[in-house]
XYZ file of C-alpha atoms in Angstrom:
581
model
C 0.000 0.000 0.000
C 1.479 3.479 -1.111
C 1.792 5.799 2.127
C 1.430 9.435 -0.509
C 0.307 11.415 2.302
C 2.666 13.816 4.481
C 4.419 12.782 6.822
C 6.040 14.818 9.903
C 9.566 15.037 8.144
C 8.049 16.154 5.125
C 5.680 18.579 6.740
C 9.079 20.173 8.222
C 10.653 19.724 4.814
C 8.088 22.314 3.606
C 8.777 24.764 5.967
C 12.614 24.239 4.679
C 11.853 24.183 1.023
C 14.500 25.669 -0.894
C 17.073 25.584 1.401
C 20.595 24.604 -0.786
C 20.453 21.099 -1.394
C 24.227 20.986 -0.177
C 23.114 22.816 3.201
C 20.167 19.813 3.242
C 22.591 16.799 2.663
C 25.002 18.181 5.844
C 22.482 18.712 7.756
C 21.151 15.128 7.654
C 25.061 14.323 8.279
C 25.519 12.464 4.761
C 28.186 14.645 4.033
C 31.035 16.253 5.844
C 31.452 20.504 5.527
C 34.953 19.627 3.705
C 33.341 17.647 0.786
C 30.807 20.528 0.425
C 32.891 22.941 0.061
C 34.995 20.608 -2.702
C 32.483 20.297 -4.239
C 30.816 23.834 -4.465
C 34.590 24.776 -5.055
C 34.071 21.889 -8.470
C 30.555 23.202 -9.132
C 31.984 26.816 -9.776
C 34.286 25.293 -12.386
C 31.836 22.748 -14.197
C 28.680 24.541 -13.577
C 27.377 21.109 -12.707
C 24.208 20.765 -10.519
C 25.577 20.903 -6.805
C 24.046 17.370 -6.824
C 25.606 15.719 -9.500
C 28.551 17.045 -8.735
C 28.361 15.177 -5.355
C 27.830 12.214 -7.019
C 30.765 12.217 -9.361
C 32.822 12.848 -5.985
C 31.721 9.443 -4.479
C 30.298 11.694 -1.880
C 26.781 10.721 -2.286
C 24.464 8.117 -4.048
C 21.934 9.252 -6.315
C 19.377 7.937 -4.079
C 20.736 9.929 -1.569
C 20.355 13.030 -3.924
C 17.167 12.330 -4.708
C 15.726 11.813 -1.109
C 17.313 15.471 -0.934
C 15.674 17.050 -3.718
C 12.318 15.549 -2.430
C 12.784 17.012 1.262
C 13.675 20.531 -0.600
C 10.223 20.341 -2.473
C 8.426 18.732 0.220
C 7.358 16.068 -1.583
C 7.094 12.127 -1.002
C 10.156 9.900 -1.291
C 9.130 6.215 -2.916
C 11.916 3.300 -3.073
C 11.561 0.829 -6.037
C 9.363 -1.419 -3.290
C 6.575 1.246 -2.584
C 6.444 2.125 -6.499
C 3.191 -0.441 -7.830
C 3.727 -3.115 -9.630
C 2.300 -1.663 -12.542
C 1.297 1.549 -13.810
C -2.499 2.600 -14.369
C -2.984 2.914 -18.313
C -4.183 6.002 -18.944
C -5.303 6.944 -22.576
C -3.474 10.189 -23.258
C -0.461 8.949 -21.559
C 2.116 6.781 -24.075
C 4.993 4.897 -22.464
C 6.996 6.816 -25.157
C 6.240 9.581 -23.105
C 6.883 8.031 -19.984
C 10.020 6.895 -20.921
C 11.186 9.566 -22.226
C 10.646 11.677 -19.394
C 11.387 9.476 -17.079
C 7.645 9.538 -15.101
C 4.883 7.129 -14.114
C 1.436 6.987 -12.739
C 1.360 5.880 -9.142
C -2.257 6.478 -7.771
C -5.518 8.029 -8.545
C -8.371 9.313 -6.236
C -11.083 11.058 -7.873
C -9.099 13.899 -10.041
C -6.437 13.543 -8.718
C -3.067 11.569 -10.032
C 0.225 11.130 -8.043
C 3.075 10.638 -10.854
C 5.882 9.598 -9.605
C 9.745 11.258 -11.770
C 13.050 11.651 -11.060
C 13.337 15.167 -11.918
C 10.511 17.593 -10.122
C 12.148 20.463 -10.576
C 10.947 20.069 -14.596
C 9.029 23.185 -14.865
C 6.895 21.911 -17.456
C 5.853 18.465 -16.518
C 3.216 19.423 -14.228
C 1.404 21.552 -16.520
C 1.709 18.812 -19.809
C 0.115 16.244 -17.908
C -2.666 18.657 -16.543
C -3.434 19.826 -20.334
C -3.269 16.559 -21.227
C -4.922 14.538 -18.986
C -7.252 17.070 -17.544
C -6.405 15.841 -13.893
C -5.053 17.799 -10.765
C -1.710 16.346 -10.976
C 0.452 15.709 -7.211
C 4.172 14.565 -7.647
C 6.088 12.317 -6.073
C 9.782 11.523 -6.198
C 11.666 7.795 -7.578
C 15.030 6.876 -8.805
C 15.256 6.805 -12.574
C 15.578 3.507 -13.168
C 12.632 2.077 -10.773
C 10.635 4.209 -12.197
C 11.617 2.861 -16.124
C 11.640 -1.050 -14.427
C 8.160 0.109 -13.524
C 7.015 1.233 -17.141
C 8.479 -1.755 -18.924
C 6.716 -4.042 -16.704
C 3.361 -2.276 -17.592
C 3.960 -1.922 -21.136
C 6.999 -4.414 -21.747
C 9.865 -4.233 -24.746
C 8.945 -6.990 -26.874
C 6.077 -5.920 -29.105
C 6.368 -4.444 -32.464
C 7.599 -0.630 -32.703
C 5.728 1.721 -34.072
C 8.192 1.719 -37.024
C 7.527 -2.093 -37.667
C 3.351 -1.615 -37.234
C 3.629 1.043 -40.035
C 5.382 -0.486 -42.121
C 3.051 -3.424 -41.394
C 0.137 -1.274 -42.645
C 1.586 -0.190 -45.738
C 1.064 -2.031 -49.452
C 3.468 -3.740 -51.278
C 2.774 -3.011 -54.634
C 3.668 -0.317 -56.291
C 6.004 1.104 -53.702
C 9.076 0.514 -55.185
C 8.932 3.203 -58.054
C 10.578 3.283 -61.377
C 12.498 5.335 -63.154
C 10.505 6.769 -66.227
C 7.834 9.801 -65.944
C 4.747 7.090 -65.904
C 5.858 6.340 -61.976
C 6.094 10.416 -61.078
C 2.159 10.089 -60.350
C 2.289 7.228 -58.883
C 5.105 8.225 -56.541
C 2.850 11.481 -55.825
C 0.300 9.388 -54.605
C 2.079 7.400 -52.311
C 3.713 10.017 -50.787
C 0.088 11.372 -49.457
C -0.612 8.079 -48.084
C -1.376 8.483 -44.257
C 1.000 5.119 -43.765
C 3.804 6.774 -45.448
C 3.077 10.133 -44.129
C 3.132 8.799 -39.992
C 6.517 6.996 -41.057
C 8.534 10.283 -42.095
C 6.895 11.912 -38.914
C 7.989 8.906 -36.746
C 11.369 9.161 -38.364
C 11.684 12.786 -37.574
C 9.860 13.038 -34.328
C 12.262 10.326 -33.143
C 15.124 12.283 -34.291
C 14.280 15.338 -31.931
C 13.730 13.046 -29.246
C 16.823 11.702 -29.564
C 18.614 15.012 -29.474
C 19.912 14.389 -32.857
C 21.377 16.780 -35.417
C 21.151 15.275 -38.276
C 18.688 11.968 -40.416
C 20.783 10.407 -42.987
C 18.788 8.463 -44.909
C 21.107 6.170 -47.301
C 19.940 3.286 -50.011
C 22.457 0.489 -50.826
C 21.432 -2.596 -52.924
C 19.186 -4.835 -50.315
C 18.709 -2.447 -47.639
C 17.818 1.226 -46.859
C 19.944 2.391 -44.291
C 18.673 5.150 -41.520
C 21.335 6.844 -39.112
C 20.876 9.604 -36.813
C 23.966 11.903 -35.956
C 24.267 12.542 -32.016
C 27.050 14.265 -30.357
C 28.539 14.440 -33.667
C 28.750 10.525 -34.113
C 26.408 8.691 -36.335
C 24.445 5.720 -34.739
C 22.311 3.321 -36.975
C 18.721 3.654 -36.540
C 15.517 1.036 -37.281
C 15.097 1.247 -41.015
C 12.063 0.970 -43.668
C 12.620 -2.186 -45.544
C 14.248 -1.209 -49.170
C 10.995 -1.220 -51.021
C 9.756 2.032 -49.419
C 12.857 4.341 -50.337
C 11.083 5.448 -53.438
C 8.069 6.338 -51.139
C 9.704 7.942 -48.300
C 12.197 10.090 -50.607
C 9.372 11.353 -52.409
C 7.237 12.290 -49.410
C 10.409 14.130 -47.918
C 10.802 15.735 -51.204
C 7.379 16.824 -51.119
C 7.525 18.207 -47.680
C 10.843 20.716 -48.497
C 9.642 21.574 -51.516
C 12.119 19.887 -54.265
C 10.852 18.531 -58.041
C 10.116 14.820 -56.852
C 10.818 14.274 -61.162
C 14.782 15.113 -60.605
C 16.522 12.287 -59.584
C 19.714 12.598 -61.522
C 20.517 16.190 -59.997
C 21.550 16.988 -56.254
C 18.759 19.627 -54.540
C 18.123 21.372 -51.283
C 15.073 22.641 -49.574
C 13.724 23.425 -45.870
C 10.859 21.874 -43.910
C 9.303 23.349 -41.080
C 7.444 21.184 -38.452
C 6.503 21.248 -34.915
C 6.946 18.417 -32.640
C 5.311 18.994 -28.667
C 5.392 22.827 -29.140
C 8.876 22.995 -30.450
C 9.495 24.470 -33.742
C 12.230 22.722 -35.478
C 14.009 23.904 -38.949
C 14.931 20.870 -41.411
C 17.338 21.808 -43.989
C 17.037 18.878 -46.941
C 19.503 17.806 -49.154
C 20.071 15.212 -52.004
C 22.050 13.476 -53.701
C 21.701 10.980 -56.366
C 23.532 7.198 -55.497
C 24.137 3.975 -57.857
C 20.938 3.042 -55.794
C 18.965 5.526 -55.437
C 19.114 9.268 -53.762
C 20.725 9.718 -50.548
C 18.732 12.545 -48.161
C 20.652 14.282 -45.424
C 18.366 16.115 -42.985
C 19.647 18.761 -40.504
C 17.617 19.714 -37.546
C 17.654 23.202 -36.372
C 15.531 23.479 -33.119
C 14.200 26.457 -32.600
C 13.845 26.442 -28.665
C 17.843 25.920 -28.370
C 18.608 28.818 -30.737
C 21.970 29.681 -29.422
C 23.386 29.373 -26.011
C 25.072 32.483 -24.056
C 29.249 32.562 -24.318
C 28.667 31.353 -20.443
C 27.424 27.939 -21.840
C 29.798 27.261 -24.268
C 32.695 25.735 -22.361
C 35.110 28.459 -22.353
C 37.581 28.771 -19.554
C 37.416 31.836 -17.237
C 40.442 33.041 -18.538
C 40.199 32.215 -22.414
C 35.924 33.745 -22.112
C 37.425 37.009 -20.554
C 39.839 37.448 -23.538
C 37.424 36.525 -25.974
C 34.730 39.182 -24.699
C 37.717 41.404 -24.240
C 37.877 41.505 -27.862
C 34.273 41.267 -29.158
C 33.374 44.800 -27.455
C 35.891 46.398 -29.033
C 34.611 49.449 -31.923
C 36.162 48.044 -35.137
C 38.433 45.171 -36.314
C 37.971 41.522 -37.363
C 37.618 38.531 -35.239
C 37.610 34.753 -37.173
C 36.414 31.487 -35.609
C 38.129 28.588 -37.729
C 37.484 24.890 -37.310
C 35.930 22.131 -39.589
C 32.295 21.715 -40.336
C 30.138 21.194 -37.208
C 32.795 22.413 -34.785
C 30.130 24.970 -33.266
C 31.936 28.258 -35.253
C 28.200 29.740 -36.110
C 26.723 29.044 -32.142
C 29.863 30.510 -30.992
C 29.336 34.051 -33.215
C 25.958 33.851 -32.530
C 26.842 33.909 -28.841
C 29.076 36.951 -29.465
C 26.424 38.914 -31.405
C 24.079 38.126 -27.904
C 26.708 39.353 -26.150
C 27.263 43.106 -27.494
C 23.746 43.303 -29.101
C 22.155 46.615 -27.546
C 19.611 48.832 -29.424
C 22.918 51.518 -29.423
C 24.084 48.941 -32.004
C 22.671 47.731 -35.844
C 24.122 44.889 -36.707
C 23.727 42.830 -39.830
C 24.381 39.222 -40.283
C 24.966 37.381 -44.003
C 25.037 33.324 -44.019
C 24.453 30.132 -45.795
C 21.686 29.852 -44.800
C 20.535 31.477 -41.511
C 20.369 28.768 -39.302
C 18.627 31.601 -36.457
C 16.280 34.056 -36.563
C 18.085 36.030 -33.970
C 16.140 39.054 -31.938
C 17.248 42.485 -32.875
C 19.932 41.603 -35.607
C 18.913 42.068 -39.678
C 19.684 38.782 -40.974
C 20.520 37.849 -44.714
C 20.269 34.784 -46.532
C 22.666 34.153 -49.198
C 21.233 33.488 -52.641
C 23.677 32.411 -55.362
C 21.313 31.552 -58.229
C 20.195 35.439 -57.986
C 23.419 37.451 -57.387
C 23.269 37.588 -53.668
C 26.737 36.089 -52.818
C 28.738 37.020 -49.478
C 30.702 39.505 -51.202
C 27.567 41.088 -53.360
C 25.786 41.006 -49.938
C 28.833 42.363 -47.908
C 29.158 45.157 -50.322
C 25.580 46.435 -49.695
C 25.705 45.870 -45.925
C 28.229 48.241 -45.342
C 26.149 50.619 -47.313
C 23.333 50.355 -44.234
C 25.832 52.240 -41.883
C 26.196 48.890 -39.645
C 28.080 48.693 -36.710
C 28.628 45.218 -36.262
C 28.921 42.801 -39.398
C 28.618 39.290 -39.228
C 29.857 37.264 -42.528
C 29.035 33.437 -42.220
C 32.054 32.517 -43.677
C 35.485 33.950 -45.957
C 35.456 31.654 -49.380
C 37.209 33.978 -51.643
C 39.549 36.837 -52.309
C 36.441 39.373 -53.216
C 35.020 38.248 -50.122
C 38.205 38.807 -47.540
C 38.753 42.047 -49.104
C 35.225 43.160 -48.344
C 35.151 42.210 -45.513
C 39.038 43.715 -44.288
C 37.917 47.033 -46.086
C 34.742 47.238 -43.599
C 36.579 46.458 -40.766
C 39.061 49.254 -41.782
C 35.982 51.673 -41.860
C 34.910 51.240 -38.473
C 33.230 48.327 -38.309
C 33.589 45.499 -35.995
C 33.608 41.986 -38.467
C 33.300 38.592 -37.529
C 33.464 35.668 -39.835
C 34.663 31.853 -39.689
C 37.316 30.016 -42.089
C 38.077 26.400 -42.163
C 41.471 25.753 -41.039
C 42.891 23.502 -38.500
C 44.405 25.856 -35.804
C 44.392 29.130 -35.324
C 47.558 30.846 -36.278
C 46.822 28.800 -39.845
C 44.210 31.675 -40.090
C 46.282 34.133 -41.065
C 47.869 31.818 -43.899
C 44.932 31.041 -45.249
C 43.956 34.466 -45.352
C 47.454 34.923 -47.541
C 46.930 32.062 -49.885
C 43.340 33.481 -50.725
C 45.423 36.696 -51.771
C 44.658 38.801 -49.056
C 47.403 41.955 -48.666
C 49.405 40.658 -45.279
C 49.553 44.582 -44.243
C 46.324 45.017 -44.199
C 45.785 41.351 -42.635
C 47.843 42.693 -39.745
C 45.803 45.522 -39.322
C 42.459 45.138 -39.271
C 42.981 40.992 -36.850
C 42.369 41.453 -33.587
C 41.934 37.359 -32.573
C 41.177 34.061 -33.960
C 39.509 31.611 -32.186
C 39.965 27.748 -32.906
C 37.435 25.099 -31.580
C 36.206 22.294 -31.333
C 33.449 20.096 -30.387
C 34.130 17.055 -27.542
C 31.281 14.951 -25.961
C 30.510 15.187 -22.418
C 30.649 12.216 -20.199
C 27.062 11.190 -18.792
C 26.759 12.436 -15.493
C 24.448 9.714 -14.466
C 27.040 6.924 -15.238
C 30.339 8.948 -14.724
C 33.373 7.062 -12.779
C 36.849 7.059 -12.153
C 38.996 6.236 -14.470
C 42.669 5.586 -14.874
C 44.429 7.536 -17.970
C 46.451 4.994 -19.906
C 50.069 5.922 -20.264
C 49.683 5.569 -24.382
C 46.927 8.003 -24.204
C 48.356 10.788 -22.163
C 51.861 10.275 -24.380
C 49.862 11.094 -27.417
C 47.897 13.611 -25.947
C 51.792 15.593 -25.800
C 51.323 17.306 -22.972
C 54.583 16.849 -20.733
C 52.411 17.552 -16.846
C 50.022 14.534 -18.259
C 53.606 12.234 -17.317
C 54.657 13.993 -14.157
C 52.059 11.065 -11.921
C 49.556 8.954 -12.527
C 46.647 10.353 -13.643
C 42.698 9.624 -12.095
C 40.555 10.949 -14.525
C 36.815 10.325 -15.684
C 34.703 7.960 -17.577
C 31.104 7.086 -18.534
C 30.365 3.787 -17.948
C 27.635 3.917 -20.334
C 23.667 3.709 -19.125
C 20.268 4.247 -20.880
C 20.610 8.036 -20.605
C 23.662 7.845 -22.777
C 22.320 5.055 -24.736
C 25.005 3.289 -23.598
C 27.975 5.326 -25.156
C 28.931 7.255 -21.538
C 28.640 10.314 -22.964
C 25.879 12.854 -23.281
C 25.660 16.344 -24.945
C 28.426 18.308 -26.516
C 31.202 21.054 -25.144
C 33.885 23.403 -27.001
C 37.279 23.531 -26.455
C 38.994 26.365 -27.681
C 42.445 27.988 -28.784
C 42.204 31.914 -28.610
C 45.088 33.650 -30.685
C 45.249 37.179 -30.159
C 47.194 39.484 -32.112
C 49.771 42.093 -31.141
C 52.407 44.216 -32.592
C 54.857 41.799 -32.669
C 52.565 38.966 -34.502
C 51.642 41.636 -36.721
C 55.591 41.991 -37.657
C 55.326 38.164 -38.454
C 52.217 38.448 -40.473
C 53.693 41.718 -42.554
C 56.768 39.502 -43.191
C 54.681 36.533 -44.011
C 56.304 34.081 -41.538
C 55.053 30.569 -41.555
C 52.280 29.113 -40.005
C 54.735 27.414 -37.758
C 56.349 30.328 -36.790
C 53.104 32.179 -35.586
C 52.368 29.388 -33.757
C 55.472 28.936 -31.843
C 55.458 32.564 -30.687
C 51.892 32.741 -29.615
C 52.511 29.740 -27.076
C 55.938 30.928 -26.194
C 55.354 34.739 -26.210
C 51.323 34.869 -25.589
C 50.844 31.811 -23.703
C 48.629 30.715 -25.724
C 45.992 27.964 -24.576
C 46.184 25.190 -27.615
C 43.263 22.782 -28.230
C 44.817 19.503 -26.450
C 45.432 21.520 -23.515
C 42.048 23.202 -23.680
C 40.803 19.663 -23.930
C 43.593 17.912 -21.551
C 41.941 20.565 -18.763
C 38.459 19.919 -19.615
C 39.377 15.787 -19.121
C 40.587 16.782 -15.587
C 37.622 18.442 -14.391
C 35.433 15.161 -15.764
C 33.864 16.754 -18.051
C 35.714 14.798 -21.260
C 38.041 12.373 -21.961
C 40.960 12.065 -23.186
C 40.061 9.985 -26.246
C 37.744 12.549 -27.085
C 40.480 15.160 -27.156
C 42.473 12.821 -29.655
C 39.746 12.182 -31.642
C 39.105 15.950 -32.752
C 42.655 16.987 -32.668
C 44.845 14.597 -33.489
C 45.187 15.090 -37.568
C 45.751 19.042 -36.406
C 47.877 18.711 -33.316
């Protein structure tokens, strides 16, 4: 029988709600005044939740935690015993839902339901079961994984997903499409087919659950092959069988836009959807295969938009520096990386940063990913004349103070883009190169005059993109010797070295890691670098006098500091830097 009314201790834990949950855990004597102030002494470095920081000490269980967080709501505490042994089945309730947030029923009296999660300080939960079910809604506090035992046993794992039962409802003939004009109708029609419709939604909706960036959606000879990219790695997904790629390219094709006739020709649209009040961007694009055409879907969710410079994972020292530079009147500031290294978040964070309505400042990308408040935003449009340089060359016509240029591809470009900068106006702008003295190189070989390189760059900042190790399965970990030799950082030798790993739990789909940080290498340039870039001194050069002279902060030891404080590993750090290092 579940005992959900209050008891004594809990009617005093109301009277202490919201005391710190630190102050709550030494006060019940589970931790000693030295390990909280470790750990609030950790917490100011990770940003971490006082809790989980705690927990990656060895301080505290997270059932310990969790009776903690209950107290400082003043809500029940249930063990895996007192949970039932099922869950009442309620019909706007899915255990998608309940397993993705991590909730379950427990009891219901009249209008009343008592759900039981493992996170009550979720602002929102509350109030989406309330709309949804229409009850008064009571909470109740569980460990994660009782309460998921608890769902499976209600609902269990083995029946058919909901992949598998639409695919079940969907006809075999006809699906596979041909290649001459008498199939384009045919392929129209199937595409509006409510079967194939709910499949592309499914295969979308479970993208954005998943956190994912981007659907790749591949045909080889027997199979179609579905992938989802998280954390920047690509994990294979449950597929359509082969004879639905016709159907489900030509429904996606349909929804961004693009001639569903074209299949010899690559093409790129947009689709815009919303999934549980979030709206989420899809950028689309094709290209044709031996076997068919291969779709590539980024998601661009709209609720994330950008996060603040705070968020990004810059180090006290290398953030001050950085925002040093961004409020200064005029100049040019570069981020450089590959691809997906986070370049675009990392402006966009800037233009947050200084945007005031003293300032106008006007982006120009490809595309805007965005829609950022305040800030005139251009799309670049090649097939009309609107390239970065055409654009850039009109912008500085609008009397901007701040410029933003998505990214230097050519000579025209650079030297629009150095000549606003000498005019007063502060420029930022990414290039793809592996470090970032290499910047300034690049910036030569595009044929950019090295005097007026060294006069109008004021920094370059490098990054890259490392996972972060699950917090709900992170545990000590001993760095092997091979690693921290390769890593080439000499204090990595000086003792052996107890570092962090995940384990790997259903959070973190078993990989140990969960969500994304930067690590960075800031460059900034003085008088003396400018000598070397007048003179054109090699790359090498630059770089040896920026960590010698500036002390500059490269990315392994951006990342090798990052691995100490448990937030990444070390193989992590080798995997984005290693080909660069």
């Amino acid at each position: 029988m579940l005992n959900l009314r209050e008891t004594p201790r809990q009617r005093m834990a109301i009277s202490v709600a919201k005391l710190p949950l630190g102050q709550l855990l030494l006060d019940a004597g589970t931790i000693t005044p030295d390990i909280l102030r470790e750990a609030l002494a950790r917490q100011k470095t990770t940003r971490a939740h006082i809790g989980e920081v705690l927990v990656a000490m060895g301080a505290v269980s997270r059932d310990d935690v969790l009776r903690a967080v209950a107290q400082q709501q003043g809500l029940p505490y249930l063990t895996r015993d007192e949970l039932p042994s099922s869950v009442p089945v309620l019909k706007n309730l899915s255990p998608k839902y309940l397993r993705q947030y991590r909730v379950c029923p427990v009891a219901m009296e009249g209008s009343s339901l008592t759900v039981a999660t493992s996170d009550p300080a979720n602002p929102l939960l509350q109030d989406d079961l309330r709309q949804a079910l229409g009850l008064q809604i009571k909470l109740a506090v569980a460990p994660e994984d009782a309460i998921l035992d608890t769902i499976e046993r209600t609902y269990g794992a083995g029946a058919a997903s909901p992949l598998q039962r639409i695919v079940e409802g969907i006809r075999e003939e006809g699906v596979a499409g041909g290649e001459g004009e008498e199939d384009i109708n045919q392929l129209r029609d199937m595409a509006f087919e409510a079967p194939v419709v709910r499949l592309v939604n499914l295969l979308i909706e479970n993208a954005v659950t998943a956190e994912a960036s981007d659907i790749h959606i591949e045909p080889f000879e027997d199979t179609l092959r579905v992938r989802y990219r998280i954390d920047g790695i690509l994990f294979d997904q449950e597929a359509p069988p082969r004879r639905l790629q016709a159907a489900v390219t030509s429904r996606i094709k349909i929804m961004a836009e693009l001639n569903i006739a074209e299949r010899r020709l690559p093409q790129d649209g947009r689709i815009r959807v919303t999934l549980g009040g979030r709206r989420v961007d899809i950028r689309v694009s094709t290209i044709p295969t031996v076997y068919g055409e291969s779709i590539v879907m980024r998601l661009l969710d709209r609720s994330s938009i950008f996060l603040p410079l705070e968020k990004l994972g810059f180090s006290p020292d290398t953030r001050r520096l950085f925002e040093r530079l961004i409020a200064r009147p005029h100049g040019m500031l570069l981020a450089t990386g590959p691809t997906g290294s986070g370049k675009t978040t990392t402006l966009y964070g800037a233009l947050d940063k200084i945007n005031s309505p003293e300032k106008k400042i006007i982006t120009i990308e490809d595309p805007v990913e965005y829609q950022l408040k305040g800030i005139n935003q251009i799309a670049v449009k090649p097939k009309i004349g609107l390239s970065f340089a055409n654009g850039l060359r009109h912008i500085v016509r609008q009397d901007p103070d701040i410029v933003m240029v998505g990214e230097i591809r050519d000579l025209e470009t650079g030297e629009i883009a150095i000549q606003a900068a000498l005019t007063g106006h502060l420029v930022f702008s990414t290039l793809h190169t592996n470090d970032a003295p290499g910047a300034i190189t690049r910036l030569q070989d595009m044929g950019c005059e090295p005097y007026l390189v060294s006069s109008v760059l004021h920094g370059v900042l490098a990054q890259r993109l490392v996972r972060r190790i699950c917090l709900a399965c992170r545990a000590p970990h001993t760095a092997d010797l091979a690693d921290l030799r390769a890593l080439g950082i000499p204090e990595a030798l000086d003792e052996p070295q107890n570092l962090y790993k995940g384990a790997g739990c259903d959070q973190c789909r078993g990989t140990g890691y969960r969500g994304r940080t930067g690590i960075y290498e800031l460059f900034v340039i003085n008088e003396d670098v400018r000598g070397l870039i007048v003179r054109k001194a090699p790359t090498g050069e630059i770089r040896a006098h920026a960590i010698a002279e500036l002390g500059m902060v490269t990315l392994r030891e951006d990342g090798w500091a990052k691995a100490k404080l448990g937030i990444t590993t070390i193989d992590e750090v080798l995997r984005v830097t290693q080909e660069e290092e």
